[in-house]
Amino acid sequence: MYTRRRRRYFVLMTVCLVLFVSAWGVVRLWSVPLAIAMCLVAAAIPPIAAFAANRREPDDRWWDER
């Protein structure tokens, strides 16, 4: 149950870190505007990851208020 959400969160945060590191470690040598764009995309990922990690799954029981 929690494994899917946890995996989804860690995948998104890994993508975020890869974008940041590759933007300033490699891409900035060829294109600074592209590196900045990659960082802007990476900055938008953590809130999306938080939403994805807290999204209700059909088999979640702890969301039920009954």
CSV table of N, CA, C and O in Angstrom, one decimal:
chain,number,residue,atom,x,y,z
A,1,MET,N,0.8,-1.2,0.0
A,1,MET,CA,0.0,0.0,0.0
A,1,MET,C,0.9,1.3,0.0
A,1,MET,O,0.8,2.1,-0.8
A,2,TYR,N,1.8,1.4,1.0
A,2,TYR,CA,2.6,2.6,1.0
A,2,TYR,C,3.8,2.5,0.1
A,2,TYR,O,4.4,3.5,-0.2
A,3,THR,N,4.1,1.3,-0.4
A,3,THR,CA,5.3,1.1,-1.2
A,3,THR,C,5.1,1.9,-2.5
A,3,THR,O,6.1,2.5,-3.0
A,4,ARG,N,4.0,1.9,-3.1
A,4,ARG,CA,3.8,2.6,-4.4
A,4,ARG,C,4.0,4.1,-4.2
A,4,ARG,O,4.7,4.7,-5.0
A,5,ARG,N,3.4,4.6,-3.2
A,5,ARG,CA,3.6,6.1,-2.9
A,5,ARG,C,5.0,6.4,-2.6
A,5,ARG,O,5.5,7.4,-3.1
A,6,ARG,N,5.7,5.6,-1.8
A,6,ARG,CA,7.1,5.9,-1.5
A,6,ARG,C,7.9,5.8,-2.7
A,6,ARG,O,8.8,6.6,-2.9
A,7,ARG,N,7.7,4.8,-3.5
A,7,ARG,CA,8.5,4.6,-4.8
A,7,ARG,C,8.3,5.8,-5.7
A,7,ARG,O,9.2,6.3,-6.3
A,8,ARG,N,7.0,6.2,-5.8
A,8,ARG,CA,6.7,7.4,-6.7
A,8,ARG,C,7.4,8.6,-6.2
A,8,ARG,O,8.0,9.4,-7.0
A,9,TYR,N,7.4,8.8,-4.9
A,9,TYR,CA,8.1,10.0,-4.3
A,9,TYR,C,9.6,10.0,-4.5
A,9,TYR,O,10.2,11.0,-5.0
A,10,PHE,N,10.2,8.8,-4.3
A,10,PHE,CA,11.7,8.7,-4.5
A,10,PHE,C,12.1,8.8,-5.9
A,10,PHE,O,13.1,9.4,-6.2
A,11,VAL,N,11.3,8.3,-6.8
A,11,VAL,CA,11.6,8.5,-8.2
A,11,VAL,C,11.5,10.0,-8.6
A,11,VAL,O,12.4,10.5,-9.3
A,12,LEU,N,10.5,10.7,-8.2
A,12,LEU,CA,10.4,12.1,-8.5
A,12,LEU,C,11.5,12.9,-7.9
A,12,LEU,O,12.1,13.8,-8.6
A,13,MET,N,11.9,12.6,-6.7
A,13,MET,CA,13.0,13.3,-6.0
A,13,MET,C,14.3,13.0,-6.7
A,13,MET,O,15.2,13.8,-6.7
A,14,THR,N,14.5,11.8,-7.1
A,14,THR,CA,15.7,11.4,-7.8
A,14,THR,C,15.8,12.2,-9.1
A,14,THR,O,16.9,12.7,-9.5
A,15,VAL,N,14.7,12.3,-9.9
A,15,VAL,CA,14.7,13.0,-11.1
A,15,VAL,C,15.1,14.5,-10.8
A,15,VAL,O,15.8,15.1,-11.5
A,16,CYS,N,14.5,15.0,-9.7
A,16,CYS,CA,14.8,16.4,-9.3
A,16,CYS,C,16.3,16.6,-9.1
A,16,CYS,O,16.9,17.5,-9.6
A,17,LEU,N,16.9,15.7,-8.3
A,17,LEU,CA,18.4,15.8,-8.0
A,17,LEU,C,19.2,15.6,-9.3
A,17,LEU,O,20.2,16.3,-9.4
A,18,VAL,N,18.8,14.7,-10.1
A,18,VAL,CA,19.6,14.5,-11.4
A,18,VAL,C,19.5,15.7,-12.2
A,18,VAL,O,20.5,16.1,-12.8
A,19,LEU,N,18.4,16.4,-12.3
A,19,LEU,CA,18.2,17.6,-13.1
A,19,LEU,C,19.1,18.7,-12.5
A,19,LEU,O,19.8,19.4,-13.3
A,20,PHE,N,19.1,18.9,-11.2
A,20,PHE,CA,20.0,19.9,-10.6
A,20,PHE,C,21.4,19.7,-10.8
A,20,PHE,O,22.2,20.5,-11.2
A,21,VAL,N,21.9,18.5,-10.5
A,21,VAL,CA,23.3,18.1,-10.6
A,21,VAL,C,23.8,18.2,-12.1
A,21,VAL,O,24.8,18.8,-12.4
A,22,SER,N,23.0,17.7,-13.0
A,22,SER,CA,23.4,17.7,-14.4
A,22,SER,C,23.3,19.1,-15.0
A,22,SER,O,24.2,19.4,-15.8
A,23,ALA,N,22.4,19.9,-14.5
A,23,ALA,CA,22.3,21.3,-15.0
A,23,ALA,C,23.5,22.1,-14.7
A,23,ALA,O,24.1,22.7,-15.6
A,24,TRP,N,24.0,22.0,-13.4
A,24,TRP,CA,25.1,22.8,-13.1
A,24,TRP,C,26.4,22.1,-13.2
A,24,TRP,O,27.5,22.7,-13.1
A,25,GLY,N,26.4,20.8,-13.3
A,25,GLY,CA,27.7,20.1,-13.5
A,25,GLY,C,28.1,19.9,-14.9
A,25,GLY,O,29.3,19.9,-15.3
A,26,VAL,N,27.1,19.8,-15.8
A,26,VAL,CA,27.4,19.5,-17.2
A,26,VAL,C,26.8,20.5,-18.2
A,26,VAL,O,27.5,21.1,-19.0
A,27,VAL,N,25.5,20.7,-18.1
A,27,VAL,CA,24.8,21.5,-19.1
A,27,VAL,C,25.2,22.9,-19.1
A,27,VAL,O,25.3,23.6,-20.2
A,28,ARG,N,25.6,23.5,-18.0
A,28,ARG,CA,26.0,24.9,-18.0
A,28,ARG,C,27.2,25.2,-18.8
A,28,ARG,O,27.4,26.3,-19.2
A,29,LEU,N,28.0,24.2,-19.1
A,29,LEU,CA,29.2,24.4,-19.9
A,29,LEU,C,28.8,24.7,-21.3
A,29,LEU,O,29.6,25.3,-22.1
A,30,TRP,N,27.7,24.2,-21.8
A,30,TRP,CA,27.2,24.5,-23.2
A,30,TRP,C,26.1,25.5,-23.3
A,30,TRP,O,26.1,26.3,-24.2
A,31,SER,N,25.2,25.5,-22.3
A,31,SER,CA,24.1,26.5,-22.4
A,31,SER,C,23.6,26.8,-21.0
A,31,SER,O,23.0,26.0,-20.3
A,32,VAL,N,23.9,28.1,-20.5
A,32,VAL,CA,23.4,28.5,-19.2
A,32,VAL,C,21.9,28.7,-19.2
A,32,VAL,O,21.3,28.3,-18.2
A,33,PRO,N,21.3,29.2,-20.3
A,33,PRO,CA,19.8,29.3,-20.2
A,33,PRO,C,19.1,27.9,-20.1
A,33,PRO,O,18.1,27.8,-19.4
A,34,LEU,N,19.7,26.9,-20.7
A,34,LEU,CA,19.1,25.6,-20.6
A,34,LEU,C,19.3,25.1,-19.2
A,34,LEU,O,18.4,24.4,-18.6
A,35,ALA,N,20.5,25.3,-18.6
A,35,ALA,CA,20.7,24.9,-17.2
A,35,ALA,C,19.7,25.6,-16.3
A,35,ALA,O,19.2,25.0,-15.3
A,36,ILE,N,19.5,26.9,-16.5
A,36,ILE,CA,18.5,27.6,-15.7
A,36,ILE,C,17.1,27.0,-15.8
A,36,ILE,O,16.3,26.8,-14.9
A,37,ALA,N,16.7,26.7,-17.1
A,37,ALA,CA,15.4,26.1,-17.3
A,37,ALA,C,15.3,24.7,-16.7
A,37,ALA,O,14.3,24.4,-16.1
A,38,MET,N,16.4,23.9,-16.7
A,38,MET,CA,16.4,22.6,-16.0
A,38,MET,C,16.2,22.8,-14.5
A,38,MET,O,15.5,22.0,-13.9
A,39,CYS,N,16.8,23.8,-13.9
A,39,CYS,CA,16.7,24.1,-12.5
A,39,CYS,C,15.2,24.5,-12.2
A,39,CYS,O,14.7,24.2,-11.1
A,40,LEU,N,14.6,25.3,-13.0
A,40,LEU,CA,13.2,25.7,-12.8
A,40,LEU,C,12.3,24.5,-12.8
A,40,LEU,O,11.4,24.4,-12.0
A,41,VAL,N,12.5,23.6,-13.8
A,41,VAL,CA,11.7,22.4,-13.8
A,41,VAL,C,12.0,21.5,-12.5
A,41,VAL,O,11.0,21.0,-11.9
A,42,ALA,N,13.2,21.4,-12.1
A,42,ALA,CA,13.6,20.7,-10.9
A,42,ALA,C,13.0,21.3,-9.7
A,42,ALA,O,12.6,20.6,-8.8
A,43,ALA,N,12.9,22.6,-9.7
A,43,ALA,CA,12.3,23.3,-8.5
A,43,ALA,C,10.8,23.0,-8.4
A,43,ALA,O,10.2,23.1,-7.3
A,44,ALA,N,10.1,22.7,-9.5
A,44,ALA,CA,8.7,22.5,-9.5
A,44,ALA,C,8.4,21.0,-9.1
A,44,ALA,O,7.2,20.7,-8.8
A,45,ILE,N,9.4,20.1,-9.1
A,45,ILE,CA,9.1,18.7,-8.8
A,45,ILE,C,8.8,18.4,-7.4
A,45,ILE,O,7.9,17.6,-7.1
A,46,PRO,N,9.5,19.0,-6.4
A,46,PRO,CA,9.2,18.6,-5.0
A,46,PRO,C,7.7,18.8,-4.5
A,46,PRO,O,7.2,18.0,-3.9
A,47,PRO,N,7.1,19.9,-4.9
A,47,PRO,CA,5.6,20.0,-4.6
A,47,PRO,C,4.8,18.9,-5.3
A,47,PRO,O,3.9,18.4,-4.7
A,48,ILE,N,5.1,18.6,-6.5
A,48,ILE,CA,4.4,17.6,-7.2
A,48,ILE,C,4.7,16.2,-6.5
A,48,ILE,O,3.8,15.4,-6.4
A,49,ALA,N,5.9,16.0,-6.1
A,49,ALA,CA,6.2,14.8,-5.4
A,49,ALA,C,5.5,14.7,-4.0
A,49,ALA,O,5.0,13.6,-3.7
A,50,ALA,N,5.3,15.8,-3.4
A,50,ALA,CA,4.5,15.7,-2.1
A,50,ALA,C,3.1,15.4,-2.4
A,50,ALA,O,2.5,14.6,-1.7
A,51,PHE,N,2.5,16.0,-3.4
A,51,PHE,CA,1.1,15.6,-3.8
A,51,PHE,C,1.0,14.2,-4.2
A,51,PHE,O,0.1,13.5,-3.8
A,52,ALA,N,2.0,13.7,-4.9
A,52,ALA,CA,2.0,12.3,-5.4
A,52,ALA,C,2.1,11.3,-4.2
A,52,ALA,O,1.5,10.3,-4.1
A,53,ALA,N,2.9,11.7,-3.2
A,53,ALA,CA,3.1,10.8,-2.0
A,53,ALA,C,1.9,10.8,-1.1
A,53,ALA,O,1.7,9.8,-0.4
A,54,ASN,N,1.1,11.8,-1.1
A,54,ASN,CA,0.0,11.9,-0.2
A,54,ASN,C,-1.3,11.7,-1.0
A,54,ASN,O,-2.4,11.8,-0.3
A,55,ARG,N,-1.3,11.3,-2.2
A,55,ARG,CA,-2.5,11.0,-3.0
A,55,ARG,C,-3.2,9.8,-2.5
A,55,ARG,O,-2.5,8.8,-2.2
A,56,ARG,N,-4.5,9.8,-2.5
A,56,ARG,CA,-5.2,8.7,-2.0
A,56,ARG,C,-5.2,7.6,-3.0
A,56,ARG,O,-5.5,7.8,-4.2
A,57,GLU,N,-4.9,6.4,-2.6
A,57,GLU,CA,-5.0,5.2,-3.4
A,57,GLU,C,-6.3,4.5,-3.2
A,57,GLU,O,-6.9,4.6,-2.1
A,58,PRO,N,-6.8,3.7,-4.2
A,58,PRO,CA,-8.1,3.1,-4.0
A,58,PRO,C,-8.1,2.1,-2.8
A,58,PRO,O,-9.2,1.9,-2.2
A,59,ASP,N,-7.0,1.5,-2.5
A,59,ASP,CA,-7.0,0.5,-1.4
A,59,ASP,C,-6.6,1.1,-0.1
A,59,ASP,O,-6.4,0.3,0.9
A,60,ASP,N,-6.5,2.4,0.0
A,60,ASP,CA,-6.1,3.0,1.3
A,60,ASP,C,-7.3,3.0,2.3
A,60,ASP,O,-8.4,3.4,1.9
A,61,ARG,N,-7.0,2.5,3.5
A,61,ARG,CA,-8.1,2.5,4.5
A,61,ARG,C,-8.0,3.6,5.5
A,61,ARG,O,-9.0,4.0,6.1
A,62,TRP,N,-6.8,4.2,5.6
A,62,TRP,CA,-6.6,5.3,6.6
A,62,TRP,C,-7.3,6.6,6.3
A,62,TRP,O,-7.4,7.5,7.1
A,63,TRP,N,-7.7,6.7,5.0
A,63,TRP,CA,-8.5,7.9,4.6
A,63,TRP,C,-9.9,7.8,4.9
A,63,TRP,O,-10.6,8.8,4.9
A,64,ASP,N,-10.4,6.6,5.2
A,64,ASP,CA,-11.9,6.5,5.4
A,64,ASP,C,-12.2,7.1,6.8
A,64,ASP,O,-11.5,6.9,7.8
A,65,GLU,N,-13.3,7.9,6.8
A,65,GLU,CA,-13.7,8.5,8.0
A,65,GLU,C,-14.8,7.8,8.7
A,65,GLU,O,-15.5,8.3,9.6
A,66,ARG,N,-15.1,6.6,8.3
A,66,ARG,CA,-16.2,5.8,8.9
A,66,ARG,C,-15.8,5.2,10.1
A,66,ARG,O,-14.7,4.9,10.5
